[in-house]
mmCIF file of C-alpha atoms in Angstrom:
data_model
loop_
_atom_site.group_PDB
_atom_site.id
_atom_site.type_symbol
_atom_site.label_atom_id
_atom_site.label_comp_id
_atom_site.label_asym_id
_atom_site.label_seq_id
_atom_site.Cartn_x
_atom_site.Cartn_y
_atom_site.Cartn_z
ATOM 1 C CA MET A 1 151.661 61.709 115.324
ATOM 2 C CA LYS A 2 155.219 63.297 113.880
ATOM 3 C CA SER A 3 152.960 65.077 111.217
ATOM 4 C CA LEU A 4 150.698 66.466 113.682
ATOM 5 C CA ILE A 5 153.583 67.779 116.087
ATOM 6 C CA SER A 6 155.033 69.558 112.672
ATOM 7 C CA ILE A 7 151.729 70.894 111.975
ATOM 8 C CA LEU A 8 151.318 72.683 115.632
ATOM 9 C CA THR A 9 154.833 73.934 115.493
ATOM 10 C CA ILE A 10 154.721 75.403 112.129
ATOM 11 C CA VAL A 11 151.052 77.327 113.162
ATOM 12 C CA SER A 12 152.833 78.081 116.487
ATOM 13 C CA LEU A 13 155.773 79.728 114.353
ATOM 14 C CA LEU A 14 153.433 81.606 112.374
ATOM 15 C CA THR A 15 151.436 83.020 114.900
ATOM 16 C CA ILE A 16 154.259 84.245 116.979
ATOM 17 C CA ASN A 17 155.645 85.833 113.750
ATOM 18 C CA SER A 18 152.777 87.530 113.298
ATOM 19 C CA VAL A 19 152.702 88.888 116.693
ATOM 20 C CA VAL A 20 156.317 89.899 116.385
ATOM 21 C CA ALA A 21 155.562 91.495 113.263
ATOM 22 C CA ALA A 22 152.574 93.342 114.173
ATOM 23 C CA PRO A 23 153.398 94.561 117.939
ATOM 24 C CA LEU A 24 150.338 96.929 117.944
ATOM 25 C CA GLN A 25 148.084 94.169 116.988
ATOM 26 C CA GLY A 26 144.624 94.167 118.748
ATOM 27 C CA LEU A 27 145.440 97.820 120.668
ATOM 28 C CA GLN A 28 143.948 100.933 120.036
ATOM 29 C CA SER A 29 145.169 104.237 120.610
ATOM 30 C CA SER A 30 144.347 106.496 123.457
ATOM 31 C CA GLY A 31 145.797 109.359 122.432
ATOM 32 C CA LYS A 32 148.975 110.899 120.702
ATOM 33 C CA SER A 33 151.177 113.996 120.888
ATOM 34 C CA GLU A 34 154.515 115.638 119.576
ATOM 35 C CA LEU A 35 157.593 116.434 121.868
ATOM 36 C CA SER A 36 159.515 119.362 120.896
ATOM 37 C CA TRP A 37 162.366 120.994 122.416
ATOM 38 C CA PHE A 38 162.713 124.479 122.028
ATOM 39 C CA LEU A 39 160.626 124.624 118.788
ATOM 40 C CA ILE A 40 162.688 121.484 117.678
ATOM 41 C CA SER A 41 160.254 118.744 116.987
ATOM 42 C CA VAL A 42 161.906 115.987 118.141
ATOM 43 C CA TYR A 43 158.966 112.845 117.929
ATOM 44 C CA GLU A 44 155.441 111.878 117.926
ATOM 45 C CA ALA A 45 154.083 109.423 120.260
ATOM 46 C CA GLN A 46 151.297 107.259 120.802
ATOM 47 C CA LEU A 47 150.062 105.104 123.435
ATOM 48 C CA PHE A 48 147.989 102.261 122.755
ATOM 49 C CA THR A 49 145.958 99.987 125.224
ATOM 50 C CA THR A 50 143.453 97.327 124.493
ATOM 51 C CA SER A 51 140.462 99.184 124.759
ATOM 52 C CA GLY A 52 141.854 102.755 123.654
ATOM 53 C CA GLN A 53 141.153 103.906 127.546
ATOM 54 C CA PHE A 54 144.171 104.392 129.423
ATOM 55 C CA VAL A 55 144.174 102.902 132.940
ATOM 56 C CA TYR A 56 147.575 102.988 134.927
ATOM 57 C CA GLY A 57 149.132 99.675 135.258
ATOM 58 C CA GLN A 58 146.692 97.637 133.227
ATOM 59 C CA TYR A 59 148.136 95.723 130.493
ATOM 60 C CA PRO A 60 148.549 95.242 127.554
ATOM 61 C CA GLN A 61 149.947 98.835 126.727
ATOM 62 C CA ALA A 62 152.318 99.761 123.896
ATOM 63 C CA LEU A 63 154.177 103.010 123.495
ATOM 64 C CA GLU A 64 155.043 103.899 119.759
ATOM 65 C CA ILE A 65 157.490 106.909 118.984
ATOM 66 C CA GLU A 66 158.423 107.835 115.803
ATOM 67 C CA TYR A 67 161.353 110.173 115.377
ATOM 68 C CA TYR A 68 162.078 113.035 113.424
ATOM 69 C CA ARG A 69 165.621 113.435 113.741
ATOM 70 C CA ASN A 70 168.643 111.188 114.390
ATOM 71 C CA ILE A 71 169.264 110.435 117.888
ATOM 72 C CA THR A 72 172.199 108.057 119.336
ATOM 73 C CA LYS A 73 171.528 105.327 121.580
ATOM 74 C CA GLU A 74 174.077 107.129 123.709
ATOM 75 C CA ASN A 75 171.685 110.021 124.036
ATOM 76 C CA LEU A 76 168.570 107.903 124.368
ATOM 77 C CA ILE A 77 170.383 106.256 127.132
ATOM 78 C CA LYS A 78 170.976 109.443 128.913
ATOM 79 C CA ALA A 79 167.567 110.713 128.168
ATOM 80 C CA THR A 80 166.040 107.411 130.218
ATOM 81 C CA LYS A 81 168.587 107.882 133.230
ATOM 82 C CA ASP A 82 167.577 111.756 133.318
ATOM 83 C CA GLN A 83 163.646 110.951 133.330
ATOM 84 C CA TRP A 84 164.077 108.553 135.852
ATOM 85 C CA GLU A 85 166.339 111.252 138.324
ATOM 86 C CA GLU A 86 163.834 113.831 137.314
ATOM 87 C CA GLN A 87 160.975 111.460 138.717
ATOM 88 C CA SER A 88 162.701 110.484 141.471
ATOM 89 C CA ILE A 89 162.576 107.025 140.674
ATOM 90 C CA LYS A 90 164.709 104.792 142.971
ATOM 91 C CA HIS A 91 165.113 101.090 142.234
ATOM 92 C CA PRO A 92 168.094 98.640 142.875
ATOM 93 C CA ASP A 93 168.181 97.666 139.338
ATOM 94 C CA LEU A 94 168.351 101.213 137.811
ATOM 95 C CA ASP A 95 171.694 100.916 136.784
ATOM 96 C CA SER A 96 171.881 97.552 135.364
ATOM 97 C CA TRP A 97 168.850 98.185 133.278
ATOM 98 C CA LEU A 98 170.673 101.151 131.564
ATOM 99 C CA VAL A 99 173.866 99.128 130.875
ATOM 100 C CA GLU A 100 170.984 96.354 129.412
ATOM 101 C CA LEU A 101 169.572 99.191 126.879
ATOM 102 C CA GLU A 102 173.024 99.485 125.374
ATOM 103 C CA GLN A 103 172.473 95.814 123.986
ATOM 104 C CA VAL A 104 168.733 96.794 123.060
ATOM 105 C CA PHE A 105 168.760 100.725 121.990
ATOM 106 C CA PRO A 106 169.848 101.256 118.290
ATOM 107 C CA ASP A 107 170.887 104.651 116.922
ATOM 108 C CA VAL A 108 167.421 105.621 115.374
ATOM 109 C CA LYS A 109 167.222 107.847 112.325
ATOM 110 C CA THR A 110 164.447 109.898 111.191
ATOM 111 C CA GLU A 111 161.213 108.325 110.282
ATOM 112 C CA ASP A 112 162.022 105.356 112.414
ATOM 113 C CA LYS A 113 159.429 103.762 114.897
ATOM 114 C CA LEU A 114 160.491 102.298 118.345
ATOM 115 C CA VAL A 115 157.510 100.708 120.207
ATOM 116 C CA PHE A 116 157.750 99.561 123.592
ATOM 117 C CA SER A 117 155.056 96.765 124.192
ATOM 118 C CA ILE A 118 154.066 95.305 127.907
ATOM 119 C CA ASP A 119 151.920 91.978 127.699
ATOM 120 C CA GLU A 120 149.103 91.373 129.771
ATOM 121 C CA ILE A 121 151.222 89.986 132.525
ATOM 122 C CA GLY A 122 154.031 93.022 132.590
ATOM 123 C CA ASN A 123 156.646 91.091 130.037
ATOM 124 C CA ASN A 124 158.396 93.856 127.612
ATOM 125 C CA GLN A 125 159.848 93.879 124.321
ATOM 126 C CA PHE A 126 161.047 96.806 122.228
ATOM 127 C CA PHE A 127 160.483 96.551 118.443
ATOM 128 C CA LEU A 128 162.131 99.086 115.664
ATOM 129 C CA ASN A 129 160.464 99.575 112.360
ATOM 130 C CA ASP A 130 158.127 96.588 113.404
ATOM 131 C CA LYS A 131 161.128 93.942 114.494
ATOM 132 C CA PRO A 132 161.970 92.839 117.688
ATOM 133 C CA ILE A 133 165.021 94.114 118.953
ATOM 134 C CA GLY A 134 165.433 93.401 122.887
ATOM 135 C CA THR A 135 163.873 93.156 126.195
ATOM 136 C CA ILE A 136 164.650 93.920 129.909
ATOM 137 C CA ALA A 137 163.427 90.830 131.596
ATOM 138 C CA ASN A 138 162.031 92.809 134.476
ATOM 139 C CA LYS A 139 157.944 93.714 135.155
ATOM 140 C CA ASP A 140 159.182 96.558 137.242
ATOM 141 C CA PHE A 141 161.469 98.060 134.247
ATOM 142 C CA SER A 142 157.956 97.716 132.238
ATOM 143 C CA GLN A 143 156.190 100.340 134.174
ATOM 144 C CA LEU A 144 158.947 102.424 135.492
ATOM 145 C CA PHE A 145 160.297 102.776 131.713
ATOM 146 C CA LEU A 146 156.882 103.490 130.540
ATOM 147 C CA ASP A 147 156.296 106.084 133.685
ATOM 148 C CA ILE A 148 158.360 108.290 131.568
ATOM 149 C CA TRP A 149 155.368 109.488 129.661
ATOM 150 C CA VAL A 150 152.584 108.311 131.920
ATOM 151 C CA SER A 151 153.097 108.764 135.477
ATOM 152 C CA GLU A 152 152.255 112.074 137.054
ATOM 153 C CA LYS A 153 155.439 112.560 137.672
ATOM 154 C CA THR A 154 156.648 112.941 134.395
ATOM 155 C CA THR A 155 158.425 115.989 132.801
ATOM 156 C CA TYR A 156 156.065 116.271 130.087
ATOM 157 C CA PRO A 157 152.785 116.562 131.747
ATOM 158 C CA ASP A 158 150.941 118.019 128.271
ATOM 159 C CA LEU A 159 152.573 115.224 126.286
ATOM 160 C CA ARG A 160 151.260 112.742 129.177
ATOM 161 C CA LEU A 161 147.562 113.920 129.038
ATOM 162 C CA GLU A 162 147.472 113.771 125.438
ATOM 163 C CA LEU A 163 149.027 110.502 125.297
ATOM 164 C CA ILE A 164 146.087 109.101 127.875
ATOM 165 C CA GLY A 165 143.452 110.815 126.347
ATOM 166 C CA ASP A 166 142.579 113.594 128.905
ATOM 167 C CA LYS A 167 143.190 116.576 126.693
#
C-alpha cells in the first residue's frame, strides 16, 4: 500500500511539474499583437484559449507577453494601476492587489516572457519564462487583470481586436 501511495505521489508531482513548466499547454492562440508607444516597440502579446476562439469570461485563458525592452516591476505595477483607472475599474481590493503585485511581478528584461494564465474555474497564475512566480488569490482579479487587454474599455482597442482574433 505504501508503494502505491508513493507511486501516485510521484505521478502527481510529475503531472503538476509538467503543467507548471508549460503554462500554455493545451491552449491555442486566438491572436497576437504588438504594443508600440510613440514608435517604440514595447512588447508582443498573444492570447490563448482552449479552442483558439475568444469568448469573454470563458476559461481557461492565458496571455503571454514577450518584452522588447527592460521594464521595472514598479513601472509594470504603475501601468496596471493606470489601465484600471483609465477603464474606470472599481473594486474594493484594487489597492491590496497592487501591493500583492509587488511580491509577484519581477523586473522584466528584453526577451523575457511573462504569462498570465487563468484556469477553468478562474484561478490565476503568473509565470516568467515558464517558471511560476506567483498568484493573486482572487477570481475577480483574474478577469480584471486580463481586462486590461481584452475589455471593450481597453485603452488599446486595436491591440484588443488583434488579440481576440477580430482583426
